[in-house]
mmCIF file of C-alpha atoms and ligand atoms in Angstrom:
data_model
loop_
_atom_site.group_PDB
_atom_site.id
_atom_site.type_symbol
_atom_site.label_atom_id
_atom_site.label_comp_id
_atom_site.label_asym_id
_atom_site.label_seq_id
_atom_site.Cartn_x
_atom_site.Cartn_y
_atom_site.Cartn_z
ATOM 1 C CA MET K 230 26.465 -0.591 -59.020
ATOM 2 C CA PRO K 231 23.792 2.074 -58.524
ATOM 3 C CA THR K 232 25.055 5.614 -58.771
ATOM 4 C CA PRO K 233 24.825 7.260 -55.345
ATOM 5 C CA GLN K 234 22.547 10.262 -55.189
ATOM 6 C CA PRO K 235 24.184 13.578 -54.285
ATOM 7 C CA ALA K 236 21.735 14.418 -51.526
ATOM 8 C CA ASP K 237 22.119 11.122 -49.668
ATOM 9 C CA ALA K 238 25.798 10.858 -50.123
ATOM 10 C CA ALA K 239 26.470 14.477 -49.195
ATOM 11 C CA SER K 240 24.873 13.937 -45.824
ATOM 12 C CA THR K 241 27.464 11.291 -44.959
ATOM 13 C CA PHE K 242 30.497 13.567 -45.231
ATOM 14 C CA PRO K 243 31.442 15.939 -43.896
ATOM 15 C CA PRO K 244 29.128 15.371 -40.936
ATOM 16 C CA PRO K 245 26.957 18.472 -40.389
ATOM 17 C CA ALA K 246 28.938 19.581 -37.340
ATOM 18 C CA VAL K 247 32.065 19.649 -39.449
ATOM 19 C CA VAL K 248 30.839 22.234 -41.935
ATOM 20 C CA GLU K 249 29.004 24.387 -39.443
ATOM 21 C CA GLN K 250 31.960 24.962 -37.165
ATOM 22 C CA ARG K 251 34.333 27.744 -37.991
ATOM 23 C CA ASP K 252 37.328 25.442 -37.840
ATOM 24 C CA GLY K 253 35.576 22.612 -39.644
ATOM 25 C CA LEU K 254 36.774 20.076 -37.130
ATOM 26 C CA ASP K 255 34.675 17.868 -34.952
ATOM 27 C CA ARG K 256 35.283 18.871 -31.358
ATOM 28 C CA ALA K 257 33.944 15.739 -29.727
ATOM 29 C CA PRO K 258 34.431 15.464 -25.914
ATOM 30 C CA HIS K 259 36.919 12.665 -26.392
ATOM 31 C CA GLU K 260 38.937 14.657 -28.882
ATOM 32 C CA THR K 261 42.139 14.677 -26.887
ATOM 33 C CA ALA K 262 42.191 10.923 -26.479
ATOM 34 C CA ARG K 263 41.504 10.482 -30.172
ATOM 35 C CA GLY K 264 44.028 13.129 -31.120
ATOM 36 C CA VAL K 265 46.769 11.424 -29.146
ATOM 37 C CA ASP K 266 45.859 8.094 -30.641
ATOM 38 C CA LEU K 267 46.037 9.465 -34.164
ATOM 39 C CA TRP K 268 49.376 11.139 -33.585
ATOM 40 C CA ARG K 269 51.010 7.792 -34.198
ATOM 41 C CA PHE K 270 49.633 7.861 -37.764
ATOM 42 C CA VAL K 271 51.236 11.253 -38.320
ATOM 43 C CA LYS K 272 54.548 9.881 -37.049
ATOM 44 C CA LYS K 273 54.147 6.820 -39.258
ATOM 45 C CA LEU K 274 53.477 9.055 -42.228
ATOM 46 C CA GLN K 275 56.570 11.053 -41.432
ATOM 47 C CA THR K 276 58.855 8.032 -41.348
ATOM 48 C CA GLY K 277 57.172 5.684 -43.847
ATOM 49 C CA ARG K 278 55.691 8.398 -46.144
ATOM 50 C CA THR K 279 52.472 6.444 -46.558
ATOM 51 C CA LEU K 280 49.458 5.041 -44.716
ATOM 52 C CA SER K 281 46.957 2.322 -45.522
ATOM 53 C CA GLU K 282 43.506 3.290 -46.737
ATOM 54 C CA ASP K 283 42.052 2.413 -43.315
ATOM 55 C CA GLU K 284 44.662 4.529 -41.538
ATOM 56 C CA TRP K 285 44.039 7.502 -43.820
ATOM 57 C CA THR K 286 40.305 7.193 -43.233
ATOM 58 C CA ALA K 287 40.739 7.074 -39.458
ATOM 59 C CA LEU K 288 43.109 10.032 -39.502
ATOM 60 C CA ILE K 289 40.757 12.164 -41.604
ATOM 61 C CA GLU K 290 37.639 11.244 -39.650
ATOM 62 C CA GLY K 291 39.236 11.584 -36.235
ATOM 63 C CA ARG K 292 41.240 14.770 -36.784
ATOM 64 C CA THR K 293 41.092 17.464 -34.109
ATOM 65 C CA PRO K 294 42.263 21.084 -34.142
ATOM 66 C CA ASP K 295 45.179 20.172 -31.902
ATOM 67 C CA LEU K 296 46.240 17.272 -34.112
ATOM 68 C CA ALA K 297 45.977 19.550 -37.171
ATOM 69 C CA ASP K 298 48.298 22.133 -35.606
ATOM 70 C CA ARG K 299 50.880 19.510 -34.759
ATOM 71 C CA LEU K 300 50.602 18.035 -38.270
ATOM 72 C CA PHE K 301 51.144 21.505 -39.778
ATOM 73 C CA ALA K 302 54.336 22.017 -37.751
ATOM 74 C CA GLN K 303 55.741 18.755 -39.148
ATOM 75 C CA ALA K 304 54.544 19.634 -42.656
ATOM 76 C CA ARG K 305 56.284 23.037 -42.526
ATOM 77 C CA ALA K 306 59.501 21.375 -41.410
ATOM 78 C CA ALA K 307 59.265 18.871 -44.296
ATOM 79 C CA ARG K 308 58.627 21.669 -46.793
ATOM 80 C CA ASP K 309 61.480 23.775 -45.460
ATOM 81 C CA GLU K 310 63.806 20.802 -45.740
ATOM 82 C CA ALA K 311 62.836 20.208 -49.387
ATOM 83 C CA TYR K 312 62.496 23.834 -50.566
ATOM 84 C CA GLY K 313 63.631 26.172 -47.803
ATOM 85 C CA ARG K 314 61.412 29.192 -47.219
ATOM 86 C CA ALA K 315 60.784 29.781 -50.944
ATOM 87 C CA VAL K 316 57.283 30.459 -52.195
ATOM 88 C CA TYR K 317 57.042 30.150 -55.973
ATOM 89 C CA LEU K 318 54.668 32.318 -57.982
ATOM 90 C CA ARG K 319 52.933 31.202 -61.183
ATOM 91 C CA GLY K 320 51.080 33.548 -63.513
ATOM 92 C CA LEU K 321 47.699 32.031 -64.324
ATOM 93 C CA ILE K 322 46.249 32.842 -67.749
ATOM 94 C CA GLU K 323 42.682 31.606 -68.174
ATOM 95 C CA LEU K 324 42.616 31.633 -71.947
ATOM 96 C CA THR K 325 39.180 30.244 -72.778
ATOM 97 C CA ASN K 326 36.019 29.337 -70.909
ATOM 98 C CA PHE K 327 34.505 27.401 -73.798
ATOM 99 C CA CYS K 328 34.356 23.747 -72.799
ATOM 100 C CA LYS K 329 33.073 20.638 -74.502
ATOM 101 C CA ASN K 330 32.784 18.818 -71.188
ATOM 102 C CA ASP K 331 29.886 18.859 -68.810
ATOM 103 C CA CYS K 332 31.353 18.196 -65.359
ATOM 104 C CA LEU K 333 28.431 18.525 -62.989
ATOM 105 C CA TYR K 334 30.209 20.798 -60.503
ATOM 106 C CA CYS K 335 31.765 23.280 -62.898
ATOM 107 C CA GLY K 336 30.434 26.718 -63.788
ATOM 108 C CA ILE K 337 31.882 26.618 -67.313
ATOM 109 C CA ARG K 338 30.335 23.223 -68.161
ATOM 110 C CA LYS K 339 28.967 23.217 -71.681
ATOM 111 C CA SER K 340 25.321 23.015 -70.644
ATOM 112 C CA ASN K 341 25.516 26.229 -68.618
ATOM 113 C CA ARG K 342 23.836 28.491 -71.174
ATOM 114 C CA GLN K 343 24.226 31.492 -68.877
ATOM 115 C CA ALA K 344 28.011 31.509 -68.974
ATOM 116 C CA ARG K 345 29.421 34.467 -70.899
ATOM 117 C CA ARG K 346 31.900 32.717 -73.166
ATOM 118 C CA TYR K 347 35.232 34.210 -74.206
ATOM 119 C CA ARG K 348 38.404 33.094 -75.862
ATOM 120 C CA MET K 349 41.690 34.985 -75.827
ATOM 121 C CA SER K 350 43.746 35.471 -78.972
ATOM 122 C CA VAL K 351 47.308 34.227 -79.054
ATOM 123 C CA ASP K 352 48.466 37.865 -79.129
ATOM 124 C CA GLU K 353 46.525 38.542 -75.935
ATOM 125 C CA VAL K 354 48.125 35.513 -74.295
ATOM 126 C CA LEU K 355 51.568 36.720 -75.341
ATOM 127 C CA ALA K 356 50.812 40.186 -73.952
ATOM 128 C CA CYS K 357 49.867 38.595 -70.620
ATOM 129 C CA CYS K 358 53.177 36.761 -70.535
ATOM 130 C CA THR K 359 55.067 39.995 -71.245
ATOM 131 C CA GLN K 360 53.197 41.710 -68.435
ATOM 132 C CA GLY K 361 53.808 38.798 -66.070
ATOM 133 C CA TYR K 362 57.495 38.683 -66.955
ATOM 134 C CA ALA K 363 57.845 42.369 -66.109
ATOM 135 C CA GLN K 364 56.252 41.587 -62.729
ATOM 136 C CA GLY K 365 58.894 38.940 -62.021
ATOM 137 C CA LEU K 366 56.895 35.833 -62.951
ATOM 138 C CA ARG K 367 58.892 32.987 -64.522
ATOM 139 C CA THR K 368 56.125 30.404 -64.942
ATOM 140 C CA PHE K 369 53.055 30.873 -67.094
ATOM 141 C CA VAL K 370 50.119 28.546 -66.600
ATOM 142 C CA LEU K 371 47.816 28.393 -69.613
ATOM 143 C CA GLN K 372 44.528 27.073 -68.340
ATOM 144 C CA GLY K 373 41.235 26.672 -70.121
ATOM 145 C CA GLY K 374 38.175 24.607 -70.738
ATOM 146 C CA GLU K 375 38.455 21.876 -73.363
ATOM 147 C CA ASP K 376 37.785 24.264 -76.227
ATOM 148 C CA PRO K 377 37.840 22.620 -79.688
ATOM 149 C CA TRP K 378 38.874 25.946 -81.245
ATOM 150 C CA PHE K 379 42.230 25.526 -79.514
ATOM 151 C CA ALA K 380 43.172 22.566 -81.696
ATOM 152 C CA GLN K 381 46.538 20.866 -81.360
ATOM 153 C CA ASP K 382 48.297 22.993 -84.003
ATOM 154 C CA LYS K 383 47.081 26.248 -82.426
ATOM 155 C CA ILE K 384 48.388 25.217 -79.022
ATOM 156 C CA VAL K 385 51.683 24.090 -80.518
ATOM 157 C CA ALA K 386 52.101 27.459 -82.255
ATOM 158 C CA MET K 387 51.190 29.358 -79.073
ATOM 159 C CA VAL K 388 53.626 27.365 -76.932
ATOM 160 C CA ARG K 389 56.392 27.910 -79.521
ATOM 161 C CA SER K 390 55.805 31.665 -79.481
ATOM 162 C CA ILE K 391 55.935 31.862 -75.691
ATOM 163 C CA ARG K 392 59.017 29.643 -75.622
ATOM 164 C CA ARG K 393 60.721 31.953 -78.147
ATOM 165 C CA GLN K 394 59.820 35.115 -76.239
ATOM 166 C CA HIS K 395 60.633 33.739 -72.792
ATOM 167 C CA PRO K 396 63.374 31.101 -73.015
ATOM 168 C CA ASP K 397 64.024 31.378 -69.273
ATOM 169 C CA CYS K 398 60.420 30.679 -68.218
ATOM 170 C CA ALA K 399 58.496 27.493 -67.541
ATOM 171 C CA ILE K 400 55.362 26.891 -69.590
ATOM 172 C CA THR K 401 52.622 24.966 -67.831
ATOM 173 C CA LEU K 402 49.547 23.754 -69.678
ATOM 174 C CA SER K 403 46.243 23.012 -67.975
ATOM 175 C CA LEU K 404 44.094 22.173 -70.976
ATOM 176 C CA GLY K 405 42.509 18.845 -70.157
ATOM 177 C CA GLU K 406 42.589 15.443 -71.779
ATOM 178 C CA TRP K 407 44.439 14.824 -75.061
ATOM 179 C CA PRO K 408 45.784 11.809 -76.913
ATOM 180 C CA HIS K 409 49.374 10.847 -76.152
ATOM 181 C CA ASP K 410 50.652 12.308 -79.439
ATOM 182 C CA ALA K 411 49.145 15.710 -78.768
ATOM 183 C CA TYR K 412 50.815 15.825 -75.361
ATOM 184 C CA ALA K 413 54.060 14.811 -77.106
ATOM 185 C CA ALA K 414 53.652 17.653 -79.628
ATOM 186 C CA PHE K 415 53.064 20.245 -76.868
ATOM 187 C CA ARG K 416 56.116 18.960 -75.046
ATOM 188 C CA ALA K 417 58.242 19.170 -78.215
ATOM 189 C CA ALA K 418 57.004 22.741 -78.751
ATOM 190 C CA GLY K 419 58.378 23.726 -75.352
ATOM 191 C CA ALA K 420 55.794 22.969 -72.674
ATOM 192 C CA ASP K 421 57.436 21.860 -69.426
ATOM 193 C CA ARG K 422 54.569 21.066 -67.112
ATOM 194 C CA PHE K 423 50.949 19.943 -67.253
ATOM 195 C CA LEU K 424 48.191 20.228 -64.656
ATOM 196 C CA LEU K 425 45.345 17.730 -64.788
ATOM 197 C CA ARG K 426 43.487 17.008 -61.580
ATOM 198 C CA HIS K 427 42.223 13.467 -61.270
ATOM 199 C CA GLU K 428 39.254 15.066 -59.385
ATOM 200 C CA THR K 429 38.436 11.861 -57.473
ATOM 201 C CA ALA K 430 40.193 8.509 -57.547
ATOM 202 C CA ASP K 431 37.056 6.510 -56.743
ATOM 203 C CA ASP K 432 35.225 5.343 -59.877
ATOM 204 C CA GLY K 433 31.759 5.450 -58.283
ATOM 205 C CA HIS K 434 32.350 8.965 -56.980
ATOM 206 C CA TYR K 435 33.798 10.029 -60.343
ATOM 207 C CA ALA K 436 30.559 8.857 -62.003
ATOM 208 C CA MET K 437 28.577 11.027 -59.615
ATOM 209 C CA LEU K 438 30.493 14.164 -60.559
ATOM 210 C CA HIS K 439 30.869 13.626 -64.305
ATOM 211 C CA PRO K 440 28.726 12.687 -67.294
ATOM 212 C CA THR K 441 29.010 9.112 -68.547
ATOM 213 C CA SER K 442 31.002 10.329 -71.546
ATOM 214 C CA MET K 443 33.927 11.018 -69.223
ATOM 215 C CA SER K 444 36.079 8.188 -67.949
ATOM 216 C CA PRO K 445 38.242 8.066 -64.829
ATOM 217 C CA ASP K 446 40.506 5.506 -66.501
ATOM 218 C CA ARG K 447 41.145 7.765 -69.464
ATOM 219 C CA ARG K 448 42.025 10.590 -67.110
ATOM 220 C CA LYS K 449 44.486 8.436 -65.220
ATOM 221 C CA THR K 450 45.986 7.220 -68.511
ATOM 222 C CA CYS K 451 46.523 10.870 -69.473
ATOM 223 C CA LEU K 452 48.398 11.481 -66.223
ATOM 224 C CA PHE K 453 50.720 8.525 -66.724
ATOM 225 C CA ASP K 454 51.245 9.492 -70.404
ATOM 226 C CA LEU K 455 52.240 13.002 -69.334
ATOM 227 C CA ARG K 456 54.696 11.679 -66.807
ATOM 228 C CA ARG K 457 56.308 9.336 -69.305
ATOM 229 C CA LEU K 458 56.651 12.215 -71.770
ATOM 230 C CA GLY K 459 58.906 14.020 -69.317
ATOM 231 C CA TYR K 460 56.453 16.648 -68.110
ATOM 232 C CA GLN K 461 56.407 17.858 -64.552
ATOM 233 C CA VAL K 462 52.896 16.692 -63.782
ATOM 234 C CA GLY K 463 50.376 18.187 -61.408
ATOM 235 C CA SER K 464 47.265 16.417 -60.230
ATOM 236 C CA GLY K 465 44.805 16.815 -57.387
ATOM 237 C CA PHE K 466 41.196 16.778 -56.299
ATOM 238 C CA MET K 467 38.385 18.798 -54.815
ATOM 239 C CA VAL K 468 37.733 18.584 -51.094
ATOM 240 C CA GLY K 469 34.146 18.216 -49.899
ATOM 241 C CA SER K 470 32.629 17.603 -53.323
ATOM 242 C CA PRO K 471 29.099 16.171 -53.246
ATOM 243 C CA GLY K 472 29.045 12.575 -52.053
ATOM 244 C CA GLN K 473 32.683 12.561 -50.965
ATOM 245 C CA THR K 474 33.544 10.432 -47.934
ATOM 246 C CA ALA K 475 36.724 10.134 -45.902
ATOM 247 C CA ARG K 476 37.348 6.841 -47.680
ATOM 248 C CA HIS K 477 37.210 8.554 -51.049
ATOM 249 C CA LEU K 478 39.820 10.994 -49.792
ATOM 250 C CA ALA K 479 41.923 8.060 -48.577
ATOM 251 C CA ARG K 480 41.798 6.704 -52.154
ATOM 252 C CA ASP K 481 42.794 10.113 -53.521
ATOM 253 C CA LEU K 482 45.847 10.106 -51.276
ATOM 254 C CA ALA K 483 46.723 6.517 -52.228
ATOM 255 C CA PHE K 484 46.374 7.356 -55.932
ATOM 256 C CA LEU K 485 48.639 10.378 -55.574
ATOM 257 C CA LYS K 486 51.211 8.258 -53.773
ATOM 258 C CA GLU K 487 51.210 5.895 -56.744
ATOM 259 C CA LEU K 488 51.388 8.700 -59.329
ATOM 260 C CA ASN K 489 54.079 10.580 -57.396
ATOM 261 C CA PRO K 490 53.295 13.877 -59.145
ATOM 262 C CA HIS K 491 55.582 16.895 -59.207
ATOM 263 C CA MET K 492 52.742 19.177 -58.137
ATOM 264 C CA ILE K 493 49.500 18.664 -56.240
ATOM 265 C CA GLY K 494 46.635 21.147 -56.280
ATOM 266 C CA ILE K 495 43.665 20.694 -54.006
ATOM 267 C CA GLY K 496 40.896 23.087 -53.086
ATOM 268 C CA PRO K 497 37.462 22.990 -51.538
ATOM 269 C CA PHE K 498 34.479 22.270 -53.761
ATOM 270 C CA VAL K 499 32.384 25.429 -53.983
ATOM 271 C CA PRO K 500 28.872 25.267 -55.461
ATOM 272 C CA HIS K 501 28.081 27.198 -58.626
ATOM 273 C CA ARG K 502 24.629 28.780 -58.916
ATOM 274 C CA HIS K 503 24.003 27.463 -62.440
ATOM 275 C CA THR K 504 24.775 23.811 -61.758
ATOM 276 C CA ALA K 505 22.741 20.977 -60.248
ATOM 277 C CA PHE K 506 25.017 21.157 -57.192
ATOM 278 C CA ARG K 507 23.941 24.737 -56.453
ATOM 279 C CA ASP K 508 22.497 23.832 -53.041
ATOM 280 C CA GLU K 509 25.316 21.576 -51.896
ATOM 281 C CA PRO K 510 27.519 22.824 -49.058
ATOM 282 C CA ALA K 511 31.042 23.957 -49.858
ATOM 283 C CA GLY K 512 34.000 21.881 -48.728
ATOM 284 C CA SER K 513 35.682 23.147 -45.587
ATOM 285 C CA ALA K 514 38.872 25.156 -45.530
ATOM 286 C CA ASP K 515 39.999 23.236 -42.446
ATOM 287 C CA LEU K 516 39.743 19.852 -44.085
ATOM 288 C CA THR K 517 41.568 21.221 -47.141
ATOM 289 C CA LEU K 518 44.357 22.517 -44.906
ATOM 290 C CA PHE K 519 44.553 19.217 -43.034
ATOM 291 C CA LEU K 520 44.959 17.393 -46.342
ATOM 292 C CA ILE K 521 47.653 19.836 -47.496
ATOM 293 C CA GLY K 522 49.554 18.910 -44.334
ATOM 294 C CA CYS K 523 49.073 15.200 -45.047
ATOM 295 C CA LEU K 524 50.189 15.610 -48.677
ATOM 296 C CA ARG K 525 53.320 17.470 -47.627
ATOM 297 C CA LEU K 526 54.327 14.649 -45.294
ATOM 298 C CA MET K 527 53.449 11.964 -47.845
ATOM 299 C CA LEU K 528 55.257 13.626 -50.803
ATOM 300 C CA PRO K 529 57.665 16.129 -49.222
ATOM 301 C CA ARG K 530 59.239 17.183 -52.533
ATOM 302 C CA ALA K 531 55.994 18.013 -54.332
ATOM 303 C CA LEU K 532 55.069 21.602 -55.135
ATOM 304 C CA ILE K 533 51.741 22.370 -53.474
ATOM 305 C CA PRO K 534 49.790 25.581 -54.122
ATOM 306 C CA ALA K 535 47.496 27.363 -51.720
ATOM 307 C CA THR K 536 44.721 27.538 -54.325
ATOM 308 C CA THR K 537 42.288 30.265 -55.299
ATOM 309 C CA ALA K 538 39.382 28.054 -54.166
ATOM 310 C CA LEU K 539 40.908 27.811 -50.679
ATOM 311 C CA ASN K 540 41.282 31.550 -50.612
ATOM 312 C CA SER K 541 37.739 32.001 -51.837
ATOM 313 C CA VAL K 542 36.212 30.159 -48.858
ATOM 314 C CA ASP K 543 38.629 31.522 -46.235
ATOM 315 C CA ALA K 544 39.936 35.092 -46.271
ATOM 316 C CA GLN K 545 43.159 33.817 -44.663
ATOM 317 C CA GLY K 546 43.351 30.779 -46.956
ATOM 318 C CA ARG K 547 46.556 31.811 -48.694
ATOM 319 C CA MET K 548 48.648 32.251 -45.554
ATOM 320 C CA ARG K 549 46.981 29.331 -43.772
ATOM 321 C CA GLY K 550 47.753 27.144 -46.788
ATOM 322 C CA LEU K 551 51.428 28.079 -46.588
ATOM 323 C CA ALA K 552 51.388 27.445 -42.835
ATOM 324 C CA ALA K 553 49.983 23.959 -43.531
ATOM 325 C CA GLY K 554 52.875 23.104 -45.875
ATOM 326 C CA ALA K 555 52.022 24.648 -49.262
ATOM 327 C CA ASN K 556 54.714 26.550 -51.206
ATOM 328 C CA VAL K 557 53.166 27.892 -54.416
ATOM 329 C CA LEU K 558 50.776 30.752 -55.215
ATOM 330 C CA MET K 559 49.191 31.439 -58.579
ATOM 331 C CA PRO K 560 48.436 35.127 -59.110
ATOM 332 C CA ASN K 561 45.840 35.725 -61.797
ATOM 333 C CA LEU K 562 47.278 37.171 -65.024
ATOM 334 C CA THR K 563 44.042 36.937 -67.002
ATOM 335 C CA PRO K 564 43.053 40.342 -68.454
ATOM 336 C CA PRO K 565 40.476 42.000 -66.168
ATOM 337 C CA GLN K 566 37.748 42.026 -68.830
ATOM 338 C CA TYR K 567 37.727 38.187 -68.920
ATOM 339 C CA ARG K 568 38.459 37.328 -65.310
ATOM 340 C CA GLY K 569 34.878 37.388 -64.053
ATOM 341 C CA SER K 570 33.829 35.023 -66.846
ATOM 342 C CA TYR K 571 36.204 32.244 -65.834
ATOM 343 C CA ASP K 572 33.540 31.479 -63.321
ATOM 344 C CA LEU K 573 34.133 27.937 -62.050
ATOM 345 C CA TYR K 574 32.284 28.401 -58.740
ATOM 346 C CA ASN K 575 30.440 31.070 -56.737
ATOM 347 C CA GLY K 576 32.559 33.793 -55.184
ATOM 348 C CA LYS K 577 35.805 32.865 -56.971
ATOM 349 C CA ALA K 578 38.393 35.378 -55.825
ATOM 350 C CA THR K 579 39.666 37.494 -58.726
ATOM 351 C CA SER K 580 40.887 40.682 -57.092
ATOM 352 C CA GLY K 581 43.028 41.790 -54.170
ATOM 353 C CA LEU K 582 46.163 39.729 -53.709
ATOM 354 C CA GLU K 583 44.762 37.171 -56.129
ATOM 355 C CA GLY K 584 45.448 39.545 -59.052
ATOM 356 C CA VAL K 585 48.811 40.180 -60.673
ATOM 357 C CA GLU K 586 48.200 43.952 -60.374
ATOM 358 C CA ASN K 587 48.831 43.592 -56.635
ATOM 359 C CA ILE K 588 51.850 41.344 -56.864
ATOM 360 C CA ALA K 589 54.119 43.835 -55.091
ATOM 361 C CA ARG K 590 51.790 43.785 -52.079
ATOM 362 C CA LEU K 591 51.672 40.005 -52.195
ATOM 363 C CA ARG K 592 55.473 39.789 -52.166
ATOM 364 C CA ARG K 593 55.626 42.175 -49.209
ATOM 365 C CA GLN K 594 53.108 40.145 -47.258
ATOM 366 C CA LEU K 595 55.051 36.951 -47.936
ATOM 367 C CA GLU K 596 58.369 38.494 -46.975
ATOM 368 C CA GLU K 597 56.917 39.924 -43.793
ATOM 369 C CA ALA K 598 55.758 36.408 -42.920
ATOM 370 C CA GLY K 599 59.321 35.110 -43.339
ATOM 371 C CA TYR K 600 59.074 33.619 -46.823
ATOM 372 C CA GLN K 601 61.313 34.315 -49.806
ATOM 373 C CA VAL K 602 59.965 34.886 -53.300
ATOM 374 C CA PRO K 603 62.703 33.828 -55.717
ATOM 375 C CA LEU K 604 62.865 35.175 -59.245
ATOM 376 C CA ALA K 605 63.036 31.669 -60.680
ATOM 377 C CA ARG K 606 61.061 29.041 -62.553
ATOM 378 C CA GLY K 607 60.680 27.027 -59.373
ATOM 379 C CA ASP K 608 60.947 23.542 -60.840
ATOM 380 C CA SER K 609 59.825 20.570 -58.796
ATOM 381 C CA ALA K 610 62.298 18.714 -56.610
ATOM 382 C CA VAL K 611 60.622 15.472 -57.717
ATOM 383 C CA ALA K 612 62.695 13.874 -60.467
ATOM 384 C CA VAL K 613 61.366 14.147 -64.023
ATOM 385 C CA GLU K 614 61.050 10.921 -66.024
ATOM 386 C CA ARG K 615 63.446 10.560 -68.896
ATOM 387 C CA ALA K 616 61.328 10.321 -71.974
HETATM 388 N N1 LIG C 152 34.504 24.117 -56.933
HETATM 389 C C1 LIG C 152 35.825 23.970 -56.739
HETATM 390 N N2 LIG C 152 36.694 23.658 -57.699
HETATM 391 C C2 LIG C 152 36.200 23.501 -58.944
HETATM 392 N N3 LIG C 152 36.800 23.185 -60.091
HETATM 393 C C3 LIG C 152 35.880 23.165 -61.064
HETATM 394 N N4 LIG C 152 34.673 23.460 -60.565
HETATM 395 C C4 LIG C 152 34.844 23.660 -59.235
HETATM 396 C C5 LIG C 152 33.976 23.966 -58.168
HETATM 397 N N5 LIG C 152 32.662 24.110 -58.352
HETATM 398 C C6 LIG C 152 38.219 22.830 -60.159
HETATM 399 C C7 LIG C 152 38.408 21.437 -60.754
HETATM 400 C C8 LIG C 152 39.275 21.697 -61.962
HETATM 401 C C9 LIG C 152 39.926 23.011 -61.635
HETATM 402 C C10 LIG C 152 40.420 23.790 -62.800
HETATM 403 O O1 LIG C 152 38.906 23.731 -60.974
HETATM 404 O O2 LIG C 152 39.084 20.614 -59.817
HETATM 405 O O3 LIG C 152 40.230 20.688 -62.200
#
């Protein structure tokens, strides 16, 4: 099968009107009729918790602002039933931006010679955890590029140290693809959760976004390995990545239904100036929000963050994400001198309420909006597999 070209494929979705409008939704004259028609898919989703690929595609393509608002009300109710009004905070530590991979969309891809590379020491990571703990965080997310320096034994030792220092905290790893035995070793050392986005569930689309050395099957195998090892597993995808169609998104939703992850992170694709996708349009906040609502109804017990990428394309992204059914935020715990270098896409938010230094303000804003911010690990309500 020929690999689709970004330029052609990007023009198919979202349609130009979708990205140019503030709300990212196609306000066609017949929108009300379509909206009413599609409401039955939302109801079906609510009762049956799934849709066919054709139904998902129709729902995504035909969505209207009014339909989105009604979806969000149902999604909030589903979230509140599963988790109440709790919003869980995770401290994000971006420990290295060295990466052996070359994902075409990513600012820290290995062939970006302009990236200023850094790697934190284990002592620096531990200091971040201590700081985060003092700020009331009870989950630490260790995220990084696939950096060969962080070999299996180094990660095992780091996880052990954090586990020893913070026995009451959850340790989440977001460190890419590893063999089954490495995942098992991290788990034995004390890691509880692992984040690994599938990025796109469609093989042809995956090949458009990644070099041939990367395999969508291997990625999916990793996800199922993690689940069998008893991790709480997070997956997800980018919204509006080059060449993405509504049908691709339908496949993403179907794949997530099959995986049944504990956590789902999605965010808009945002171009990075030093990648081949520099001139591609960003994914829309509105479509991202719509999909958060869909995910909440499909997998009501999943933990769903309002991501940094969403907040980077929409100043209200955080609160709009929560209003669409999300229930997790990930304040940035990375030391300020490194934060700007973990540069995945243009305009990535690193300051303001995104940073752990403003966590008190973030809590206040959440509480004023009627949410609670528990001092707790915030484990997933989805059952963990018995290893
Ligand atoms: N735009 C949006 N998200 C991106 N990611 C990487 N590059 C970009 C980009 N240009 C996301 C990927 C990855 C996560 C850590 O960041 O989905 O899994």
